[in-house]
Amino acid sequence: SYELTQPPSVSVSPGQTARITCSGDELPKKYAYWYQQKSGQAPVLVIFEDRHRPSGIPERFSGSNSGTMATLTISGAHVEDEADYYCYSTDSSGNLEVFGGGTKLTVL
Amino acid sequence: EVQLVESGGGLVQPGGSLRVSCAASGFSFRSYWMSWVRQAPGKGLEWVANIKQDGSEKYYVDSVKGRFTISRDNAKKSLFLQMNSLRAEDTAVYYCARPSAFDREGGYWGRGTLVTVSS
């Protein structure tokens, strides 16, 4: 089955740039999406179709997708950005959805 | 405003059955693919199943094939997940979602309903 691979954890100081990667063989052909999940809450979409931000998501969140790797960048991370982040995409058929294992972002 | 509200979770014994539901509002339910996603305690997100607008196509993660059935009632704006032969490893919060991969305005989730499989 298709897999998306993320680092388990990333740590930055407030104001620094955080980068979270996601690798998958189908990413050259399929869009990547990113979800933020804070403790005890439902996930929130922060990036769709590789690089677009839904309304209400701060400009410091950006995304890119090149080759087999997608990247979520948080420029000037805030303490409130501390959360688990999941990449998401589909398999080659476009019908089966898949999540990466998640990355715990620590901002302190 | 898009709203997805899950219900029907609870405690069930191994080998038992449970049906969880999702009530949708604030959008044209019949026009969108819908999905179920679960999250075991302390673990990551796992996609479980999805269903096409008219119910003609359904897809499942391998671990639930033959045990879970996704369905929908467009007239009642409702999504369902029938879970049979439940195992301890099915214990999770089950989220109803309008998947972002199938529409660029998607990415909506409910708050989830907890299913606990234990004797």
PDB file of C-alpha atoms in Angstrom:
ATOM      1  CA  SER A   1       0.000   0.000   0.000  1.00  0.00           C
ATOM      2  CA  TYR A   2       1.037   3.581  -0.654  1.00  0.00           C
ATOM      3  CA  GLU A   3       2.840   5.453   2.125  1.00  0.00           C
ATOM      4  CA  LEU A   4       3.764   9.041   2.914  1.00  0.00           C
ATOM      5  CA  THR A   5       6.817   9.492   5.156  1.00  0.00           C
ATOM      6  CA  GLN A   6       7.300  12.370   7.594  1.00  0.00           C
ATOM      7  CA  PRO A   7       9.896  13.006  10.327  1.00  0.00           C
ATOM      8  CA  PRO A   8       8.443  12.249  13.780  1.00  0.00           C
ATOM      9  CA  SER A   9       9.431  15.592  15.232  1.00  0.00           C
ATOM     10  CA  VAL A  10      10.720  19.065  14.404  1.00  0.00           C
ATOM     11  CA  SER A  11      11.742  21.675  16.950  1.00  0.00           C
ATOM     12  CA  VAL A  12      12.344  25.414  16.464  1.00  0.00           C
ATOM     13  CA  SER A  13      12.534  28.546  18.583  1.00  0.00           C
ATOM     14  CA  PRO A  14       9.834  31.217  18.254  1.00  0.00           C
ATOM     15  CA  GLY A  15      10.470  33.371  15.194  1.00  0.00           C
ATOM     16  CA  GLN A  16      12.505  30.720  13.404  1.00  0.00           C
ATOM     17  CA  THR A  17      11.450  28.948  10.231  1.00  0.00           C
ATOM     18  CA  ALA A  18      10.074  25.438  10.613  1.00  0.00           C
ATOM     19  CA  ARG A  19      10.144  23.028   7.689  1.00  0.00           C
ATOM     20  CA  ILE A  20       8.287  19.730   7.709  1.00  0.00           C
ATOM     21  CA  THR A  21       8.844  17.296   4.863  1.00  0.00           C
ATOM     22  CA  CYS A  22       6.691  14.555   3.381  1.00  0.00           C
ATOM     23  CA  SER A  23       7.972  12.030   0.868  1.00  0.00           C
ATOM     24  CA  GLY A  24       5.922   9.785  -1.391  1.00  0.00           C
ATOM     25  CA  ASP A  25       6.392   8.151  -4.766  1.00  0.00           C
ATOM     26  CA  GLU A  26       3.151   9.575  -6.196  1.00  0.00           C
ATOM     27  CA  LEU A  27       3.771  13.183  -5.150  1.00  0.00           C
ATOM     28  CA  PRO A  28       5.108  14.163  -8.581  1.00  0.00           C
ATOM     29  CA  LYS A  29       1.630  13.348  -9.929  1.00  0.00           C
ATOM     30  CA  LYS A  30      -0.660  14.005  -6.966  1.00  0.00           C
ATOM     31  CA  TYR A  31      -1.312  17.076  -4.877  1.00  0.00           C
ATOM     32  CA  ALA A  32      -0.118  17.300  -1.282  1.00  0.00           C
ATOM     33  CA  TYR A  33      -2.246  18.728   1.507  1.00  0.00           C
ATOM     34  CA  TRP A  34      -1.327  19.616   5.078  1.00  0.00           C
ATOM     35  CA  TYR A  35      -3.399  19.393   8.244  1.00  0.00           C
ATOM     36  CA  GLN A  36      -2.681  20.892  11.651  1.00  0.00           C
ATOM     37  CA  GLN A  37      -4.018  19.111  14.725  1.00  0.00           C
ATOM     38  CA  LYS A  38      -3.785  20.621  18.179  1.00  0.00           C
ATOM     39  CA  SER A  39      -4.263  18.474  21.255  1.00  0.00           C
ATOM     40  CA  GLY A  40      -7.827  17.265  21.676  1.00  0.00           C
ATOM     41  CA  GLN A  41      -9.071  18.972  18.512  1.00  0.00           C
ATOM     42  CA  ALA A  42     -10.085  17.909  15.027  1.00  0.00           C
ATOM     43  CA  PRO A  43      -7.558  18.486  12.233  1.00  0.00           C
ATOM     44  CA  VAL A  44      -7.597  21.787  10.360  1.00  0.00           C
ATOM     45  CA  LEU A  45      -6.531  22.151   6.722  1.00  0.00           C
ATOM     46  CA  VAL A  46      -3.667  24.639   6.395  1.00  0.00           C
ATOM     47  CA  ILE A  47      -2.451  23.962   2.827  1.00  0.00           C
ATOM     48  CA  PHE A  48      -4.321  22.475  -0.146  1.00  0.00           C
ATOM     49  CA  GLU A  49      -3.144  21.532  -3.645  1.00  0.00           C
ATOM     50  CA  ASP A  50       0.538  21.817  -2.733  1.00  0.00           C
ATOM     51  CA  ARG A  51       0.722  25.548  -2.033  1.00  0.00           C
ATOM     52  CA  HIS A  52      -2.660  27.207  -1.448  1.00  0.00           C
ATOM     53  CA  ARG A  53      -3.867  28.515   1.898  1.00  0.00           C
ATOM     54  CA  PRO A  54      -7.542  28.282   2.908  1.00  0.00           C
ATOM     55  CA  SER A  55      -9.069  31.525   4.080  1.00  0.00           C
ATOM     56  CA  GLY A  56      -8.172  32.307   7.668  1.00  0.00           C
ATOM     57  CA  ILE A  57      -4.810  30.532   7.611  1.00  0.00           C
ATOM     58  CA  PRO A  58      -1.929  32.940   8.391  1.00  0.00           C
ATOM     59  CA  GLU A  59       0.465  33.886   5.595  1.00  0.00           C
ATOM     60  CA  ARG A  60       3.388  32.409   7.513  1.00  0.00           C
ATOM     61  CA  PHE A  61       2.154  28.969   6.392  1.00  0.00           C
ATOM     62  CA  SER A  62       3.298  27.963   2.902  1.00  0.00           C
ATOM     63  CA  GLY A  63       3.712  24.766   0.940  1.00  0.00           C
ATOM     64  CA  SER A  64       5.716  23.389  -1.946  1.00  0.00           C
ATOM     65  CA  ASN A  65       5.943  20.113  -3.826  1.00  0.00           C
ATOM     66  CA  SER A  66       8.965  19.109  -5.889  1.00  0.00           C
ATOM     67  CA  GLY A  67       9.774  15.644  -7.123  1.00  0.00           C
ATOM     68  CA  THR A  68       8.793  13.097  -4.505  1.00  0.00           C
ATOM     69  CA  MET A  69       8.862  15.542  -1.602  1.00  0.00           C
ATOM     70  CA  ALA A  70       6.342  18.054  -0.329  1.00  0.00           C
ATOM     71  CA  THR A  71       7.295  20.627   2.273  1.00  0.00           C
ATOM     72  CA  LEU A  72       5.287  22.661   4.750  1.00  0.00           C
ATOM     73  CA  THR A  73       7.102  25.841   5.788  1.00  0.00           C
ATOM     74  CA  ILE A  74       6.128  28.000   8.733  1.00  0.00           C
ATOM     75  CA  SER A  75       8.046  31.263   8.446  1.00  0.00           C
ATOM     76  CA  GLY A  76       8.519  32.890  11.829  1.00  0.00           C
ATOM     77  CA  ALA A  77       6.871  30.178  13.901  1.00  0.00           C
ATOM     78  CA  HIS A  78       4.643  31.249  16.783  1.00  0.00           C
ATOM     79  CA  VAL A  79       4.240  29.363  20.051  1.00  0.00           C
ATOM     80  CA  GLU A  80       0.614  28.712  19.074  1.00  0.00           C
ATOM     81  CA  ASP A  81       1.795  26.808  15.977  1.00  0.00           C
ATOM     82  CA  GLU A  82       2.909  23.975  18.240  1.00  0.00           C
ATOM     83  CA  ALA A  83       0.857  20.998  17.040  1.00  0.00           C
ATOM     84  CA  ASP A  84       0.946  17.765  15.084  1.00  0.00           C
ATOM     85  CA  TYR A  85       1.104  18.209  11.318  1.00  0.00           C
ATOM     86  CA  TYR A  86      -0.013  15.593   8.804  1.00  0.00           C
ATOM     87  CA  CYS A  87       0.564  15.478   5.084  1.00  0.00           C
ATOM     88  CA  TYR A  88      -2.205  13.914   3.004  1.00  0.00           C
ATOM     89  CA  SER A  89      -2.606  12.800  -0.566  1.00  0.00           C
ATOM     90  CA  THR A  90      -3.987   9.964  -2.680  1.00  0.00           C
ATOM     91  CA  ASP A  91      -2.547   6.868  -4.297  1.00  0.00           C
ATOM     92  CA  SER A  92      -1.944   6.498  -8.028  1.00  0.00           C
ATOM     93  CA  SER A  93      -5.595   5.647  -8.698  1.00  0.00           C
ATOM     94  CA  GLY A  94      -6.742   8.837  -6.994  1.00  0.00           C
ATOM     95  CA  ASN A  95      -9.328   6.892  -5.013  1.00  0.00           C
ATOM     96  CA  LEU A  96      -7.465   5.791  -1.898  1.00  0.00           C
ATOM     97  CA  GLU A  97      -6.606   8.537   0.558  1.00  0.00           C
ATOM     98  CA  VAL A  98      -3.454   8.401   2.656  1.00  0.00           C
ATOM     99  CA  PHE A  99      -1.981  10.338   5.580  1.00  0.00           C
ATOM    100  CA  GLY A 100       1.628  10.614   6.584  1.00  0.00           C
ATOM    101  CA  GLY A 101       2.580   9.432  10.051  1.00  0.00           C
ATOM    102  CA  GLY A 102       2.535  12.962  11.441  1.00  0.00           C
ATOM    103  CA  THR A 103       5.189  15.373  12.699  1.00  0.00           C
ATOM    104  CA  LYS A 104       5.114  16.887  16.160  1.00  0.00           C
ATOM    105  CA  LEU A 105       6.215  20.513  15.917  1.00  0.00           C
ATOM    106  CA  THR A 106       7.639  22.002  19.101  1.00  0.00           C
ATOM    107  CA  VAL A 107       8.081  25.774  19.302  1.00  0.00           C
ATOM    108  CA  LEU A 108      10.000  26.849  22.376  1.00  0.00           C
TER     109      LEU A 108
ATOM    110  CA  GLU B   1     -21.470  27.203   7.510  1.00  0.00           C
ATOM    111  CA  VAL B   2     -20.386  23.620   6.843  1.00  0.00           C
ATOM    112  CA  GLN B   3     -21.081  21.347   9.793  1.00  0.00           C
ATOM    113  CA  LEU B   4     -20.416  17.637  10.244  1.00  0.00           C
ATOM    114  CA  VAL B   5     -21.659  16.011  13.442  1.00  0.00           C
ATOM    115  CA  GLU B   6     -20.827  12.418  14.256  1.00  0.00           C
ATOM    116  CA  SER B   7     -22.787  10.194  16.597  1.00  0.00           C
ATOM    117  CA  GLY B   8     -23.168   6.562  17.582  1.00  0.00           C
ATOM    118  CA  GLY B   9     -19.827   5.830  19.202  1.00  0.00           C
ATOM    119  CA  GLY B  10     -19.529   3.825  22.376  1.00  0.00           C
ATOM    120  CA  LEU B  11     -18.184   0.710  24.054  1.00  0.00           C
ATOM    121  CA  VAL B  12     -18.526  -2.588  22.185  1.00  0.00           C
ATOM    122  CA  GLN B  13     -17.104  -6.036  22.819  1.00  0.00           C
ATOM    123  CA  PRO B  14     -14.592  -7.655  20.470  1.00  0.00           C
ATOM    124  CA  GLY B  15     -16.442  -9.344  17.635  1.00  0.00           C
ATOM    125  CA  GLY B  16     -19.385  -6.991  18.020  1.00  0.00           C
ATOM    126  CA  SER B  17     -20.951  -4.456  15.683  1.00  0.00           C
ATOM    127  CA  LEU B  18     -21.566  -0.728  15.766  1.00  0.00           C
ATOM    128  CA  ARG B  19     -22.925   1.862  13.346  1.00  0.00           C
ATOM    129  CA  VAL B  20     -21.677   5.425  13.474  1.00  0.00           C
ATOM    130  CA  SER B  21     -23.426   8.280  11.709  1.00  0.00           C
ATOM    131  CA  CYS B  22     -22.612  11.753  10.462  1.00  0.00           C
ATOM    132  CA  ALA B  23     -25.160  14.521   9.953  1.00  0.00           C
ATOM    133  CA  ALA B  24     -24.135  17.108   7.391  1.00  0.00           C
ATOM    134  CA  SER B  25     -25.386  20.654   6.972  1.00  0.00           C
ATOM    135  CA  GLY B  26     -24.401  23.911   5.334  1.00  0.00           C
ATOM    136  CA  PHE B  27     -23.577  22.481   1.913  1.00  0.00           C
ATOM    137  CA  SER B  28     -25.055  20.388  -0.880  1.00  0.00           C
ATOM    138  CA  PHE B  29     -24.268  16.981   0.624  1.00  0.00           C
ATOM    139  CA  ARG B  30     -25.256  15.021  -2.496  1.00  0.00           C
ATOM    140  CA  SER B  31     -22.592  16.837  -4.536  1.00  0.00           C
ATOM    141  CA  TYR B  32     -19.496  15.671  -2.654  1.00  0.00           C
ATOM    142  CA  TRP B  33     -17.422  12.607  -1.937  1.00  0.00           C
ATOM    143  CA  MET B  34     -17.363  11.842   1.786  1.00  0.00           C
ATOM    144  CA  SER B  35     -14.875   9.965   3.969  1.00  0.00           C
ATOM    145  CA  TRP B  36     -14.332   8.397   7.351  1.00  0.00           C
ATOM    146  CA  VAL B  37     -10.961   8.887   9.066  1.00  0.00           C
ATOM    147  CA  ARG B  38      -9.953   7.441  12.424  1.00  0.00           C
ATOM    148  CA  GLN B  39      -7.349   8.149  15.069  1.00  0.00           C
ATOM    149  CA  ALA B  40      -6.388   5.590  17.680  1.00  0.00           C
ATOM    150  CA  PRO B  41      -5.470   6.982  21.120  1.00  0.00           C
ATOM    151  CA  GLY B  42      -2.098   8.700  20.923  1.00  0.00           C
ATOM    152  CA  LYS B  43      -1.645   7.718  17.267  1.00  0.00           C
ATOM    153  CA  GLY B  44      -1.819   9.373  13.872  1.00  0.00           C
ATOM    154  CA  LEU B  45      -4.642   9.832  11.401  1.00  0.00           C
ATOM    155  CA  GLU B  46      -5.728   6.852   9.303  1.00  0.00           C
ATOM    156  CA  TRP B  47      -8.101   7.079   6.358  1.00  0.00           C
ATOM    157  CA  VAL B  48     -10.762   4.354   6.619  1.00  0.00           C
ATOM    158  CA  ALA B  49     -13.188   4.628   3.696  1.00  0.00           C
ATOM    159  CA  ASN B  50     -14.753   6.971   1.182  1.00  0.00           C
ATOM    160  CA  ILE B  51     -17.865   7.064  -0.981  1.00  0.00           C
ATOM    161  CA  LYS B  52     -18.774   8.801  -4.211  1.00  0.00           C
ATOM    162  CA  GLN B  53     -21.603  11.305  -4.448  1.00  0.00           C
ATOM    163  CA  ASP B  54     -24.218   8.784  -5.600  1.00  0.00           C
ATOM    164  CA  GLY B  55     -22.811   5.846  -3.618  1.00  0.00           C
ATOM    165  CA  SER B  56     -21.743   3.996  -6.753  1.00  0.00           C
ATOM    166  CA  GLU B  57     -18.083   3.810  -5.735  1.00  0.00           C
ATOM    167  CA  LYS B  58     -16.719   2.917  -2.311  1.00  0.00           C
ATOM    168  CA  TYR B  59     -13.128   2.379  -1.249  1.00  0.00           C
ATOM    169  CA  TYR B  60     -11.599   1.022   1.952  1.00  0.00           C
ATOM    170  CA  VAL B  61      -8.248   0.723   3.687  1.00  0.00           C
ATOM    171  CA  ASP B  62      -7.106  -2.895   3.602  1.00  0.00           C
ATOM    172  CA  SER B  63      -7.434  -3.420   7.366  1.00  0.00           C
ATOM    173  CA  VAL B  64     -11.229  -2.925   7.326  1.00  0.00           C
ATOM    174  CA  LYS B  65     -12.181  -4.535   4.009  1.00  0.00           C
ATOM    175  CA  GLY B  66     -14.919  -7.112   4.460  1.00  0.00           C
ATOM    176  CA  ARG B  67     -15.737  -5.838   7.978  1.00  0.00           C
ATOM    177  CA  PHE B  68     -16.756  -2.173   7.506  1.00  0.00           C
ATOM    178  CA  THR B  69     -19.322  -0.735   5.093  1.00  0.00           C
ATOM    179  CA  ILE B  70     -19.660   2.931   4.221  1.00  0.00           C
ATOM    180  CA  SER B  71     -23.017   4.242   2.999  1.00  0.00           C
ATOM    181  CA  ARG B  72     -24.920   7.479   2.617  1.00  0.00           C
ATOM    182  CA  ASP B  73     -28.473   8.815   2.490  1.00  0.00           C
ATOM    183  CA  ASN B  74     -28.456  11.959   0.373  1.00  0.00           C
ATOM    184  CA  ALA B  75     -32.073  12.777   1.156  1.00  0.00           C
ATOM    185  CA  LYS B  76     -31.231  12.863   4.864  1.00  0.00           C
ATOM    186  CA  LYS B  77     -27.774  14.405   4.348  1.00  0.00           C
ATOM    187  CA  SER B  78     -26.230  11.583   6.341  1.00  0.00           C
ATOM    188  CA  LEU B  79     -23.134   9.401   6.132  1.00  0.00           C
ATOM    189  CA  PHE B  80     -22.792   6.051   7.867  1.00  0.00           C
ATOM    190  CA  LEU B  81     -20.130   3.517   8.772  1.00  0.00           C
ATOM    191  CA  GLN B  82     -21.298   0.031   9.690  1.00  0.00           C
ATOM    192  CA  MET B  83     -18.558  -1.741  11.610  1.00  0.00           C
ATOM    193  CA  ASN B  84     -18.725  -5.518  12.109  1.00  0.00           C
ATOM    194  CA  SER B  85     -16.325  -8.053  13.628  1.00  0.00           C
ATOM    195  CA  LEU B  86     -14.746  -5.276  15.652  1.00  0.00           C
ATOM    196  CA  ARG B  87     -11.261  -5.724  17.081  1.00  0.00           C
ATOM    197  CA  ALA B  88      -9.352  -3.975  19.849  1.00  0.00           C
ATOM    198  CA  GLU B  89      -7.245  -2.247  17.202  1.00  0.00           C
ATOM    199  CA  ASP B  90     -10.373  -0.560  15.817  1.00  0.00           C
ATOM    200  CA  THR B  91     -10.553   1.528  18.992  1.00  0.00           C
ATOM    201  CA  ALA B  92     -10.314   5.143  17.833  1.00  0.00           C
ATOM    202  CA  VAL B  93     -12.018   8.463  17.369  1.00  0.00           C
ATOM    203  CA  TYR B  94     -13.888   8.244  14.069  1.00  0.00           C
ATOM    204  CA  TYR B  95     -14.124  11.465  12.088  1.00  0.00           C
ATOM    205  CA  CYS B  96     -16.499  12.245   9.260  1.00  0.00           C
ATOM    206  CA  ALA B  97     -14.864  14.395   6.588  1.00  0.00           C
ATOM    207  CA  ARG B  98     -15.480  16.107   3.281  1.00  0.00           C
ATOM    208  CA  PRO B  99     -12.131  15.159   1.782  1.00  0.00           C
ATOM    209  CA  SER B 100      -9.930  17.887   0.375  1.00  0.00           C
ATOM    210  CA  ALA B 101      -8.474  15.589  -2.274  1.00  0.00           C
ATOM    211  CA  PHE B 102     -11.830  15.419  -4.068  1.00  0.00           C
ATOM    212  CA  ASP B 103     -12.764  19.092  -4.077  1.00  0.00           C
ATOM    213  CA  ARG B 104     -10.614  22.138  -3.657  1.00  0.00           C
ATOM    214  CA  GLU B 105     -13.089  23.672  -1.224  1.00  0.00           C
ATOM    215  CA  GLY B 106     -13.106  20.574   0.977  1.00  0.00           C
ATOM    216  CA  GLY B 107     -11.121  19.716   4.058  1.00  0.00           C
ATOM    217  CA  TYR B 108     -14.016  19.926   6.542  1.00  0.00           C
ATOM    218  CA  TRP B 109     -14.103  17.571   9.515  1.00  0.00           C
ATOM    219  CA  GLY B 110     -16.476  16.825  12.353  1.00  0.00           C
ATOM    220  CA  ARG B 111     -15.424  16.630  15.993  1.00  0.00           C
ATOM    221  CA  GLY B 112     -15.402  12.845  15.951  1.00  0.00           C
ATOM    222  CA  THR B 113     -17.039  10.042  17.916  1.00  0.00           C
ATOM    223  CA  LEU B 114     -15.106   7.605  20.109  1.00  0.00           C
ATOM    224  CA  VAL B 115     -15.431   3.887  19.489  1.00  0.00           C
ATOM    225  CA  THR B 116     -13.931   1.631  22.155  1.00  0.00           C
ATOM    226  CA  VAL B 117     -13.618  -2.105  21.533  1.00  0.00           C
ATOM    227  CA  SER B 118     -12.996  -3.883  24.796  1.00  0.00           C
ATOM    228  CA  SER B 119     -14.314  -6.708  26.927  1.00  0.00           C
TER     229      SER B 119
END
